[in-house]
PDB file of C-alpha atoms in Angstrom:
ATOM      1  CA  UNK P 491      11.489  60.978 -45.871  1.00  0.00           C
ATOM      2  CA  UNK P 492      10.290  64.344 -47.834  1.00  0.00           C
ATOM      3  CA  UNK P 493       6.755  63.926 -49.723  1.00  0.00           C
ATOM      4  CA  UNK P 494       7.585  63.951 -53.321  1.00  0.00           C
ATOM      5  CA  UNK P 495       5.678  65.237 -56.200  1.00  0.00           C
ATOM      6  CA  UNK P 496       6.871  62.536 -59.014  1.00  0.00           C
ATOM      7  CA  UNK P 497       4.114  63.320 -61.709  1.00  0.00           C
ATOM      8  CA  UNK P 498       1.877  66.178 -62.379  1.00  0.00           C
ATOM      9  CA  UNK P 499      -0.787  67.420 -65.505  1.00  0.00           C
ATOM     10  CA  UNK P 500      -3.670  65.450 -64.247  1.00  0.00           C
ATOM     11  CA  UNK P 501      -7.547  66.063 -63.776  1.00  0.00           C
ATOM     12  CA  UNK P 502      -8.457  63.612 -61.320  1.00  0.00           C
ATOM     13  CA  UNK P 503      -6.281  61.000 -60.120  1.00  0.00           C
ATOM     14  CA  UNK P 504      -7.350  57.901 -58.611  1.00  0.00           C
ATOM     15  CA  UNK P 505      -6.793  54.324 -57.926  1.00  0.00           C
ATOM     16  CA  UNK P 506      -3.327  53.595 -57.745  1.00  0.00           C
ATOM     17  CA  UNK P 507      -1.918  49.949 -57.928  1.00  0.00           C
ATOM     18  CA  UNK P 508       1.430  49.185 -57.636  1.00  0.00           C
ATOM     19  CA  UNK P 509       2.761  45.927 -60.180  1.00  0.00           C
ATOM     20  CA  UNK P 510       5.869  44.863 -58.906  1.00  0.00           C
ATOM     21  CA  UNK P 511       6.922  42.823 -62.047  1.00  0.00           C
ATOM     22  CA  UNK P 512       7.370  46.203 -63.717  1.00  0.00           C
ATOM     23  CA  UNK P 513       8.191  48.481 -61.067  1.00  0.00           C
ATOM     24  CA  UNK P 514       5.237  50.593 -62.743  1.00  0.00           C
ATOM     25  CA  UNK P 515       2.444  52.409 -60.666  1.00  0.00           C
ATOM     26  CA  UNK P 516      -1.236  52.176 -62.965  1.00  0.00           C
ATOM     27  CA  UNK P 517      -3.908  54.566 -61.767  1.00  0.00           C
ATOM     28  CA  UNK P 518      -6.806  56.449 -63.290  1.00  0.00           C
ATOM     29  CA  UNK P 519      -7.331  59.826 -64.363  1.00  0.00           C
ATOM     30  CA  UNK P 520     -11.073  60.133 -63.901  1.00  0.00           C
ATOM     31  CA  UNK P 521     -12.369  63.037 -66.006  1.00  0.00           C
ATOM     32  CA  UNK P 522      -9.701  62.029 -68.909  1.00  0.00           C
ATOM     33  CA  UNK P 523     -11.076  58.764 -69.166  1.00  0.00           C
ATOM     34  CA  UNK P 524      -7.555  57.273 -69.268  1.00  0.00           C
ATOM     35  CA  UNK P 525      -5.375  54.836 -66.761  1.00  0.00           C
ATOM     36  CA  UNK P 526      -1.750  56.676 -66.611  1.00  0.00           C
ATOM     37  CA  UNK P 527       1.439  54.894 -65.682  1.00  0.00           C
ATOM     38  CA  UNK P 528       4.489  56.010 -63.428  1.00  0.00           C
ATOM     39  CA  UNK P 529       7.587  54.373 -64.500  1.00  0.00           C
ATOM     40  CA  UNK P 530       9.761  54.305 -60.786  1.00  0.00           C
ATOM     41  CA  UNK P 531      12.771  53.035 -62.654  1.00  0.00           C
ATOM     42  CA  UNK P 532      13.213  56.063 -64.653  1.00  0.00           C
ATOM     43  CA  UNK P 533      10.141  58.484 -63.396  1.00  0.00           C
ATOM     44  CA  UNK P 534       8.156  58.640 -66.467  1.00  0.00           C
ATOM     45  CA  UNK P 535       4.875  59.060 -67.214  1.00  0.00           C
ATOM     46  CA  UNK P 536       2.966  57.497 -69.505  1.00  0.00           C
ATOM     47  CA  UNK P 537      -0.919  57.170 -70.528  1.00  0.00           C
ATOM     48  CA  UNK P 538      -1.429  53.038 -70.030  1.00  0.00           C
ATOM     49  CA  UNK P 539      -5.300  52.956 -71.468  1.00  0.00           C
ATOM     50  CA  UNK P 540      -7.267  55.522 -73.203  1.00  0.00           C
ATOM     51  CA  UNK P 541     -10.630  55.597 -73.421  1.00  0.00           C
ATOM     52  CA  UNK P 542     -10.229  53.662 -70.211  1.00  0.00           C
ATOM     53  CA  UNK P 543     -14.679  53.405 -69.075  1.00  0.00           C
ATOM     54  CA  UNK P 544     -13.824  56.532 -66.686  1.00  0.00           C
ATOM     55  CA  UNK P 545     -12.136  54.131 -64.505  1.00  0.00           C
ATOM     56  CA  UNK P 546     -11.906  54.585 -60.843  1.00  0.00           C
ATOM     57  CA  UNK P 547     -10.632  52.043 -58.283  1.00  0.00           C
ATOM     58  CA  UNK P 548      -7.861  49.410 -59.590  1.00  0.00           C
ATOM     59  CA  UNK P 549      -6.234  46.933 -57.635  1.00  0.00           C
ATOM     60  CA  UNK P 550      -4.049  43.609 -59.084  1.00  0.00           C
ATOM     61  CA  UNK P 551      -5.034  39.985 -58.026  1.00  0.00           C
ATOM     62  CA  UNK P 552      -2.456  37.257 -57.268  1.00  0.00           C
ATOM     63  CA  UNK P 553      -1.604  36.164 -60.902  1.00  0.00           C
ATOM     64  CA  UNK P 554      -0.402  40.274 -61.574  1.00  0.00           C
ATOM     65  CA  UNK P 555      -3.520  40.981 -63.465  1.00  0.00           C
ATOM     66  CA  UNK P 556      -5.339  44.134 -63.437  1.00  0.00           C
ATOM     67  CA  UNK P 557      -8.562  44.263 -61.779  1.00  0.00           C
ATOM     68  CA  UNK P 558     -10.388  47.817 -62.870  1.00  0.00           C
ATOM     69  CA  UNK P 559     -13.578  49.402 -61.988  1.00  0.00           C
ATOM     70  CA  UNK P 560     -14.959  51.655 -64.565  1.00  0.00           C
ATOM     71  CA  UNK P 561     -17.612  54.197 -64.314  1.00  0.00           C
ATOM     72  CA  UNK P 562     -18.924  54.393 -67.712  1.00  0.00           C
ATOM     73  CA  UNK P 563     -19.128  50.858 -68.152  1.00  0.00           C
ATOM     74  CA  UNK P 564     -20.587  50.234 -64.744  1.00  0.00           C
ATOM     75  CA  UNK P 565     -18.394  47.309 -64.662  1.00  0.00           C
ATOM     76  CA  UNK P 566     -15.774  45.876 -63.161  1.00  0.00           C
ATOM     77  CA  UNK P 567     -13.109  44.049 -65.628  1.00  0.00           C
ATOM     78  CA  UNK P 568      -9.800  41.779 -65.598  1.00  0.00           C
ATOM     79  CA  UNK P 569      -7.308  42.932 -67.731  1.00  0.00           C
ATOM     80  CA  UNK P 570      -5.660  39.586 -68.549  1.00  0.00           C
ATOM     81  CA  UNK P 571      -1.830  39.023 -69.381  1.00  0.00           C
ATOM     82  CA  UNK P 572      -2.548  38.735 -72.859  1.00  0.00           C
ATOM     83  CA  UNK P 573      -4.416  42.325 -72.799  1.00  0.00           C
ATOM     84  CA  UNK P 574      -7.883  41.063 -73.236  1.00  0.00           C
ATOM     85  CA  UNK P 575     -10.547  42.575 -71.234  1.00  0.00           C
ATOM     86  CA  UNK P 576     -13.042  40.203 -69.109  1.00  0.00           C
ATOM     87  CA  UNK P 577     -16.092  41.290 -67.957  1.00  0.00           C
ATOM     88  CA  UNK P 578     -15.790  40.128 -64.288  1.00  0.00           C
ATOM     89  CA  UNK P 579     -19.323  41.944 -63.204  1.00  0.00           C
ATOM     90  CA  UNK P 580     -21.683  44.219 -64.578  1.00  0.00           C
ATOM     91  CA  UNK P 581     -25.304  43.092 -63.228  1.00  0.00           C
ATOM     92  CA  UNK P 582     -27.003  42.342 -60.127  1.00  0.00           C
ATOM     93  CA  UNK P 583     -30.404  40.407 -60.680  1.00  0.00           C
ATOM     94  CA  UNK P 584     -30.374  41.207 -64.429  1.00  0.00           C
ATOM     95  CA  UNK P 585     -30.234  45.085 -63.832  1.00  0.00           C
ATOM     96  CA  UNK P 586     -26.814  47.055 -64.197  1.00  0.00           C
ATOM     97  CA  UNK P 587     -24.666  47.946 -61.771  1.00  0.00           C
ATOM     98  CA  UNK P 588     -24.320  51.721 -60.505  1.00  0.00           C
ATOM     99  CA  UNK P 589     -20.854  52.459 -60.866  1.00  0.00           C
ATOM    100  CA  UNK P 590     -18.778  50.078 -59.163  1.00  0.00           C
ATOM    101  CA  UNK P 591     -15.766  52.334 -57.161  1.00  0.00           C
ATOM    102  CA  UNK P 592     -13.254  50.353 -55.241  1.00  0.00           C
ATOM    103  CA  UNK P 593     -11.916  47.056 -55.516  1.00  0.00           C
ATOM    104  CA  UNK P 594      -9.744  44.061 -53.600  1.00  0.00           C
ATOM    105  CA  UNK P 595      -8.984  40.689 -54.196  1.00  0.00           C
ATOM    106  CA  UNK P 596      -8.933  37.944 -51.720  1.00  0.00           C
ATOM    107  CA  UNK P 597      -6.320  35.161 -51.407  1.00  0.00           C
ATOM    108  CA  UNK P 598      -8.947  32.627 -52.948  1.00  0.00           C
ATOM    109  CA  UNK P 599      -9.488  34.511 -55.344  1.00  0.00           C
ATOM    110  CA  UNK P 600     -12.974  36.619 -54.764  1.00  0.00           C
ATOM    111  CA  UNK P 601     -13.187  39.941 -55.950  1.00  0.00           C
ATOM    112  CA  UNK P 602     -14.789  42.292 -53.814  1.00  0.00           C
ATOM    113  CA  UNK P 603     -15.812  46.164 -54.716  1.00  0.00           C
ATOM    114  CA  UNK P 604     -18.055  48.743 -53.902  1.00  0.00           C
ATOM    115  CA  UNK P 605     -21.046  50.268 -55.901  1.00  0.00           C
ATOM    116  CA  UNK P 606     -22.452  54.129 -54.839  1.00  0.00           C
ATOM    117  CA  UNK P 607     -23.888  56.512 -57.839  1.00  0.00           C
ATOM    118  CA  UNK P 608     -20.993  58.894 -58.116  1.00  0.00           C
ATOM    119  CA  UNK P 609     -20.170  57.635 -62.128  1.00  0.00           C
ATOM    120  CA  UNK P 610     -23.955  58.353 -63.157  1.00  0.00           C
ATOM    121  CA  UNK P 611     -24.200  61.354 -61.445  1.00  0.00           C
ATOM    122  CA  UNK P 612     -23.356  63.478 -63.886  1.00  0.00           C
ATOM    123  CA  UNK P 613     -20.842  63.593 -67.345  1.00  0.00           C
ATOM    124  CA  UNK P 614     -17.574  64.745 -65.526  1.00  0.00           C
ATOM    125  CA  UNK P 615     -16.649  61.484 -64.336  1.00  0.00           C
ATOM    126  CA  UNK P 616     -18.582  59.230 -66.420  1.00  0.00           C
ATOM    127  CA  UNK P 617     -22.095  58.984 -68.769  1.00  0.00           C
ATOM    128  CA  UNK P 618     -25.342  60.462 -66.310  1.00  0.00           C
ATOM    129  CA  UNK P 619     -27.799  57.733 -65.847  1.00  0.00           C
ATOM    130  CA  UNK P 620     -30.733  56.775 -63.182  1.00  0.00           C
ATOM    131  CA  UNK P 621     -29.615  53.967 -60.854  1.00  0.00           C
ATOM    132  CA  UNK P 622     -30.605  50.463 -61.733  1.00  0.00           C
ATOM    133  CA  UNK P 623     -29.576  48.892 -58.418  1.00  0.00           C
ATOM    134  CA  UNK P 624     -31.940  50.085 -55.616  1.00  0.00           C
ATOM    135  CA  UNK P 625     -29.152  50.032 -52.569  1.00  0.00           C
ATOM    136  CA  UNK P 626     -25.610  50.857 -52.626  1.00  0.00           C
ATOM    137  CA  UNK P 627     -24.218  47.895 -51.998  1.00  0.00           C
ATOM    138  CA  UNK P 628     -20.761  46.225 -51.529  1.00  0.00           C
ATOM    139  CA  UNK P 629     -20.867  43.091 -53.282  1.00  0.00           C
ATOM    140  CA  UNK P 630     -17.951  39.546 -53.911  1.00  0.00           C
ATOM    141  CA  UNK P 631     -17.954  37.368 -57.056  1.00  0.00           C
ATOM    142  CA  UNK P 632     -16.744  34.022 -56.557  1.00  0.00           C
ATOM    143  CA  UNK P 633     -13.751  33.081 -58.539  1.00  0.00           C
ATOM    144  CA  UNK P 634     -15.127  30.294 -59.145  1.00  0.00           C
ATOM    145  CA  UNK P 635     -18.713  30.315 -60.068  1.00  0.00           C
ATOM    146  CA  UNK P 636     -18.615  34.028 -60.946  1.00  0.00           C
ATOM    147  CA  UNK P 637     -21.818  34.770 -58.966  1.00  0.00           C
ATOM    148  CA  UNK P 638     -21.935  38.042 -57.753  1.00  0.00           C
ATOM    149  CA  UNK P 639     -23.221  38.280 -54.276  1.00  0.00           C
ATOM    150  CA  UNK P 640     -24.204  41.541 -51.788  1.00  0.00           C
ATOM    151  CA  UNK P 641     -22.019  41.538 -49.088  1.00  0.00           C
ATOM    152  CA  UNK P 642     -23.060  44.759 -47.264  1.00  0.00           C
ATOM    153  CA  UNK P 643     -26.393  47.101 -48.232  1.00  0.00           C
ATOM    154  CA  UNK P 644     -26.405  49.427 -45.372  1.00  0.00           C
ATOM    155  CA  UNK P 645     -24.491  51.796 -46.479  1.00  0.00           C
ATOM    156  CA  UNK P 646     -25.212  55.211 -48.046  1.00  0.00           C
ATOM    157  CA  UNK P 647     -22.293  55.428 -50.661  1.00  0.00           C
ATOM    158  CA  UNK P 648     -19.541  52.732 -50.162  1.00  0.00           C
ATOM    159  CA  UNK P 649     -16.325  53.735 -51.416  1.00  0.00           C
ATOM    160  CA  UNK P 650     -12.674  52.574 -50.815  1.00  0.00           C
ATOM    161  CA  UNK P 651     -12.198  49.295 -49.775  1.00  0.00           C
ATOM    162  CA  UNK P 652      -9.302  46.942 -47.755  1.00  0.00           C
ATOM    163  CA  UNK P 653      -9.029  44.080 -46.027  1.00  0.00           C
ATOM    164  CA  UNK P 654      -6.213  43.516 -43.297  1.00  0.00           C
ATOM    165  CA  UNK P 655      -3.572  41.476 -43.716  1.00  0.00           C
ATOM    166  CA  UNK P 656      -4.381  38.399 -41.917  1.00  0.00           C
ATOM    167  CA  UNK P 657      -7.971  38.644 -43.969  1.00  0.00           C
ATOM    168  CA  UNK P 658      -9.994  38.724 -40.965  1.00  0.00           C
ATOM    169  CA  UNK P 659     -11.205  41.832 -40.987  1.00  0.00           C
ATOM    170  CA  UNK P 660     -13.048  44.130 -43.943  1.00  0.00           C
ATOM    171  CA  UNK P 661     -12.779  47.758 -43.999  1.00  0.00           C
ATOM    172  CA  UNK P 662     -14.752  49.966 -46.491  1.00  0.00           C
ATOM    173  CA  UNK P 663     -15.247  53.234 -46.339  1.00  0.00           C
ATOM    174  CA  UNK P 664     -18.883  55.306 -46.245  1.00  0.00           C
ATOM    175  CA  UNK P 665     -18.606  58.629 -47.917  1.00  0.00           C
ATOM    176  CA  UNK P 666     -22.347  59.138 -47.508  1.00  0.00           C
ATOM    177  CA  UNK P 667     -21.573  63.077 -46.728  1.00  0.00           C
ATOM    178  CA  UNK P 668     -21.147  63.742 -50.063  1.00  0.00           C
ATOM    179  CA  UNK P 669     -24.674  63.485 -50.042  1.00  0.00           C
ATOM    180  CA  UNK P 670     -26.219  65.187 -46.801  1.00  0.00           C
ATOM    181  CA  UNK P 671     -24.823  67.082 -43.726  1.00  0.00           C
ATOM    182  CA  UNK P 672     -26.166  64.354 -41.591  1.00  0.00           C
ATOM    183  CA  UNK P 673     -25.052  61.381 -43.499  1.00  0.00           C
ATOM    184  CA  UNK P 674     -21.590  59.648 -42.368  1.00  0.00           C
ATOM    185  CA  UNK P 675     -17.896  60.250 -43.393  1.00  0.00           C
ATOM    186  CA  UNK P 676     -15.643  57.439 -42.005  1.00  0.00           C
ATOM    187  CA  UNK P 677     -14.612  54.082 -42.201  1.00  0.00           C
ATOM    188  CA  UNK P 678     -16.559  50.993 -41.138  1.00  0.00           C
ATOM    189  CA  UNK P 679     -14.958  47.013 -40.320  1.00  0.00           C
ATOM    190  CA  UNK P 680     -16.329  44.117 -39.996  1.00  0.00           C
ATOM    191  CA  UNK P 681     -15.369  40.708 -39.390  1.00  0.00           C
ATOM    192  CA  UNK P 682     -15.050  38.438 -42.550  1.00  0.00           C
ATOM    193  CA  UNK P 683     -15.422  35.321 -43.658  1.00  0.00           C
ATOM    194  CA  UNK P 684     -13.825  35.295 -46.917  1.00  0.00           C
ATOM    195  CA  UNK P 685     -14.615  31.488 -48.207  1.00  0.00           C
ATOM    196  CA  UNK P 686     -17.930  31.937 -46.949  1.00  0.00           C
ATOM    197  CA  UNK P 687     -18.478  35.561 -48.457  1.00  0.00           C
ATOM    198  CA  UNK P 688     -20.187  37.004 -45.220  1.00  0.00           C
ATOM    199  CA  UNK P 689     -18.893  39.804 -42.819  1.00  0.00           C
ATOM    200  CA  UNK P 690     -20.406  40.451 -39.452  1.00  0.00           C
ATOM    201  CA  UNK P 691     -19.923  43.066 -36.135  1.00  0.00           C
ATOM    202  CA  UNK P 692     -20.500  46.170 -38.179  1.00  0.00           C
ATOM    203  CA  UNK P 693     -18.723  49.138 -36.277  1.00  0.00           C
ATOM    204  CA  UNK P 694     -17.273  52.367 -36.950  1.00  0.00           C
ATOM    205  CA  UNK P 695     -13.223  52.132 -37.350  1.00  0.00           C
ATOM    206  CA  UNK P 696     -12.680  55.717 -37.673  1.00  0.00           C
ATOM    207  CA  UNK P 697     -14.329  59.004 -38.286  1.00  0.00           C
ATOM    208  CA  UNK P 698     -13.417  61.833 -40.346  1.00  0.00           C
ATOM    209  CA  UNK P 699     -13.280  65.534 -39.843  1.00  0.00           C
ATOM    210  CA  UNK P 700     -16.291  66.695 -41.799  1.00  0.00           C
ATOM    211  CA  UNK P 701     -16.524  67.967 -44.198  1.00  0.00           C
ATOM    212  CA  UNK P 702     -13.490  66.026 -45.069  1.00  0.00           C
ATOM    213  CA  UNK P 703     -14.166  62.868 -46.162  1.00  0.00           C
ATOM    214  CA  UNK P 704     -11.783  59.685 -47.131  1.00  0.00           C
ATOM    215  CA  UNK P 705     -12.168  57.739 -50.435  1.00  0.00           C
ATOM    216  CA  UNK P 706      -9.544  55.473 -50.833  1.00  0.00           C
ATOM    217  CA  UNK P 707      -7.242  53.081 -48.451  1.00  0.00           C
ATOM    218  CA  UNK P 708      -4.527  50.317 -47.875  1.00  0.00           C
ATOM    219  CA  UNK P 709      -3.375  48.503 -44.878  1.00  0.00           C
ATOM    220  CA  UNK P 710       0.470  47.950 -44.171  1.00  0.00           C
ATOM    221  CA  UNK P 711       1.751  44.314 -43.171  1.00  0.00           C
ATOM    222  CA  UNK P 712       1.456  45.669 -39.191  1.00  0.00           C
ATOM    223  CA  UNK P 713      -2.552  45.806 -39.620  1.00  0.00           C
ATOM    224  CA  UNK P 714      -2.056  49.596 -39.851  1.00  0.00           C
ATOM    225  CA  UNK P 715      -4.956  51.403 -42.188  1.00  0.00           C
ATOM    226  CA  UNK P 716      -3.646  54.244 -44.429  1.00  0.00           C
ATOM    227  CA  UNK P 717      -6.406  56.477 -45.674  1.00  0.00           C
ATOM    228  CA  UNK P 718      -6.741  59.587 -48.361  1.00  0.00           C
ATOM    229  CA  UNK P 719      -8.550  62.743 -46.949  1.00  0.00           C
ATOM    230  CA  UNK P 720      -9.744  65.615 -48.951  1.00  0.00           C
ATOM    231  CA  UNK P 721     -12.871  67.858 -50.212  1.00  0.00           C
ATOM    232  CA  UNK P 722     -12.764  69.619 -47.052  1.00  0.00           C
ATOM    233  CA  UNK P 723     -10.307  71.557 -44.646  1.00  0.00           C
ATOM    234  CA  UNK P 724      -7.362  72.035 -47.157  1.00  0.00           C
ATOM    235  CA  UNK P 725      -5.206  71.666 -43.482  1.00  0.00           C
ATOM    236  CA  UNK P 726      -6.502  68.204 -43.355  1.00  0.00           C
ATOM    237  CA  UNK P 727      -5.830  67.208 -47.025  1.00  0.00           C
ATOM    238  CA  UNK P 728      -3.459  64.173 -47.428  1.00  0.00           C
ATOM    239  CA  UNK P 729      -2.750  60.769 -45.527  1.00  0.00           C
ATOM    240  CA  UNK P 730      -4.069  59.580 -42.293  1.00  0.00           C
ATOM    241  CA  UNK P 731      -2.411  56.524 -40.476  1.00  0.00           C
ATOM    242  CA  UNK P 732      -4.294  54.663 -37.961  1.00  0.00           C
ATOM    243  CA  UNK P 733      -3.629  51.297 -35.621  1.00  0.00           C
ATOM    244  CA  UNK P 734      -5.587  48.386 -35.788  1.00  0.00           C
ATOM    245  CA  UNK P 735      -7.719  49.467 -33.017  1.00  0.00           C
ATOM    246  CA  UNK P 736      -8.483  52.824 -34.495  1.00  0.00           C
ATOM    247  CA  UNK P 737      -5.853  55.457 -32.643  1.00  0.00           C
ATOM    248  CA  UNK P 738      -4.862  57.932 -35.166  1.00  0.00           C
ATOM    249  CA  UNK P 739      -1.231  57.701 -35.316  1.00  0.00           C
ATOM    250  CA  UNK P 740      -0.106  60.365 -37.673  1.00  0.00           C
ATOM    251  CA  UNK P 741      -0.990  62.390 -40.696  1.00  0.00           C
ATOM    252  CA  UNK P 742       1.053  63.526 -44.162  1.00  0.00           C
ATOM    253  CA  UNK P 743       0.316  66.066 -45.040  1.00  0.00           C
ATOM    254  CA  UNK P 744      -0.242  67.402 -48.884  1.00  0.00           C
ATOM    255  CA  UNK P 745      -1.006  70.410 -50.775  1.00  0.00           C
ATOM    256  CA  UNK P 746      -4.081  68.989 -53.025  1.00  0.00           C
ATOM    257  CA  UNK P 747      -7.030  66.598 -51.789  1.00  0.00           C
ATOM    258  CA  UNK P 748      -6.068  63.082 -51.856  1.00  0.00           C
ATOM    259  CA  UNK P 749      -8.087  60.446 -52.785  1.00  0.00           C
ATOM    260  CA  UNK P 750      -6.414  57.421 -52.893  1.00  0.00           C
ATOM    261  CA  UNK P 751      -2.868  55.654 -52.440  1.00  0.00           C
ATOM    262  CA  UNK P 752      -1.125  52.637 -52.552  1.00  0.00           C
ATOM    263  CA  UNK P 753       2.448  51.343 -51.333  1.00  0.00           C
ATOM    264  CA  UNK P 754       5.164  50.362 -54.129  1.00  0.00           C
ATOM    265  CA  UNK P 755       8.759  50.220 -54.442  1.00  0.00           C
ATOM    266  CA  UNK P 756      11.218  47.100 -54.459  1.00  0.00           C
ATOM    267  CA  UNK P 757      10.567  46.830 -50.608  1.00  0.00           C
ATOM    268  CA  UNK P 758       7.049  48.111 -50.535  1.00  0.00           C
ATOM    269  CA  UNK P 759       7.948  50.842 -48.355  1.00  0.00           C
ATOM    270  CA  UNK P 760       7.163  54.009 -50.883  1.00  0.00           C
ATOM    271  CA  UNK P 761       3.840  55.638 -50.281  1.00  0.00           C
ATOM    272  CA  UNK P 762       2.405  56.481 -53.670  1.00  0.00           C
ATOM    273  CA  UNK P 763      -0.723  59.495 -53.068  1.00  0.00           C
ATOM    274  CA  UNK P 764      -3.119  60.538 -55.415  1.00  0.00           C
ATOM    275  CA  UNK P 765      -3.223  64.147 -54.726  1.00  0.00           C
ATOM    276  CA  UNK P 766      -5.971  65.746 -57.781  1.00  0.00           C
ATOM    277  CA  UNK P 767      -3.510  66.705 -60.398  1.00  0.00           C
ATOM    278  CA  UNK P 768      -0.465  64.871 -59.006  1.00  0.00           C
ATOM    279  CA  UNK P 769       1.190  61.791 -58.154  1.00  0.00           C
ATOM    280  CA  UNK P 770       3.540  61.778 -55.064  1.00  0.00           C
ATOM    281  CA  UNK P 771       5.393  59.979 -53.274  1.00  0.00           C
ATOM    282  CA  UNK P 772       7.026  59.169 -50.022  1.00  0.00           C
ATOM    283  CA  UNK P 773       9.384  56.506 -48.282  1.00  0.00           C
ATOM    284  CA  UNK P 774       7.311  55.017 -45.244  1.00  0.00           C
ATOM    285  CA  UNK P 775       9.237  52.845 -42.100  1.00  0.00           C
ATOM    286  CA  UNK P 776       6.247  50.766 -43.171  1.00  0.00           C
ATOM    287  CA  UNK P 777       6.249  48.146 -45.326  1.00  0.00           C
ATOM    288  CA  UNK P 778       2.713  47.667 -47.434  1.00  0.00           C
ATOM    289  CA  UNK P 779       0.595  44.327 -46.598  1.00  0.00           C
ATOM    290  CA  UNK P 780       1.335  42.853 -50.332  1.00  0.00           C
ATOM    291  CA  UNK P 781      -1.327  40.586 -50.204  1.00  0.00           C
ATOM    292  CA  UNK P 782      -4.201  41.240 -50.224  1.00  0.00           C
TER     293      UNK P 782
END
């Protein structure tokens, strides 16, 4: 089970989803403003969406569509079958959104993402702009109504986001460090109440080494959380495994900082890593939770 580098020549590579109708992997290329796709039947690489709004986190909701956060459009969108783009949220309380990061979608059908500052911070990653929203908030839109709600607004700069398998617990990740020595680095759950949209008994799931943080996360169908680590100790850059009740089972371990992954292949058992300029890969004795 070698790590494999499958795809290289990127800036910034993030958000990986894995669309099992096509055998394809989508994920963004930050900086390039474009979504690239990895082919796994033949191992090509191809650029999916360009301009693609900076895009970030994507993830892919039970009818196989593409659900897409975007940095320059603070939004986050549907990409529907017919390859029309719907505006699934882009205000809170008539003012915009920051820059939403991470997304998942819940077996009923509510999307749920994340919202720090990083995509207005500056022009590398997206169009600089002053923060409409107040807190940094992780909010749900109901697939019905389409209301967007706040979920969560204690954190400092909520990033990747998961929920187990069994959808009773949320986990999202607080990469806060980024902006002080003092502020956290790790990954919070709570207990969730998807119909009802609420979570509750905040507590810390795991910390990270500072000043490595992790960005980006999936759980396997054991319960298992998979994270990225990066941006600090190049000996702890790549893939950190822990069981439902936090142990840290194992690390994989790559040669760039990760910062995001999902699991693909015909039995969901390959790894896919976002590792900065690459794409890699790895066959896992774990199988990926499909849904959510």
């Amino acid at each position: 089970m070698a790590v494999e580098r499958v795809a290289t020549g990127l800036r910034w590579a993030e958000g990986p989803v894995y669309f099992p109708a096509g055998r394809y992997v989508l994920f963004s290329d930050i900086p390039n403003n474009r979504i690239m796709r990895f082919s796994e039947d033949d191992g090509h690489l191809s650029v999916f969406r360009q301009p693609s709004m900076n895009s970030n986190g994507n993830t892919i909701d039970r009818e196989g569509r593409l659900i897409t956060c975007e940095h320059s459009g603070r939004r986050v969108t549907r990409t529907e079958l017919d390859g029309s783009i719907t505006i699934i949220a882009d205000k809170y309380n008539g003012k915009k959104l920051n820059s939403p990061n991470d997304a998942v979608v819940a077996s009923d059908g509510s999307i749920w993402f994340t919202d720090p500052v990083y995509g207005i911070g500056g022009y590398y990653e997206g169009v600089k702009a002053e923060p409409e929203q107040e807190k940094h908030n992780v909010y749900r839109v109901d697939p019905k109504s389409g209301d967007v709600k706040v979920v969560v607004d204690d954190f400092v700069e909520p990033n990747g986001i998961a929920f187990s398998p069994d959808e009773k617990k949320l986990y999202v990740i607080d990469t806060g460090f980024t902006d002080g020595p003092d502020n956290p680095s790790h990954i919070r759950v709570f207990d969730v109440d998807v119909g009802a949209g609420k979570v509750s008994n905040s507590k810390v799931f795991a910390e990270m080494p500072k000043p490595s943080i992790t960005d980006g996360m999936r759980c396997d169908s054991a319960g298992r959380v998979w994270c990225s680590v990066g941006w600090g100790d190049p000996n702890e850059d790549g893939v950190r495994c822990y069981a439902p009740d936090g142990d840290l089972l194992g690390k994989i371990h790559i040669p760039e900082t990760v910062a995001n992954l999902c699991f693909g292949g015909q039995q969901r058992n390959r790894l896919y890593i976002c590792g900065s300029t690459s794409l890699y890969a790895v066959y896992t004795s774990a199988q990926g939770a499909m849904k959510p």
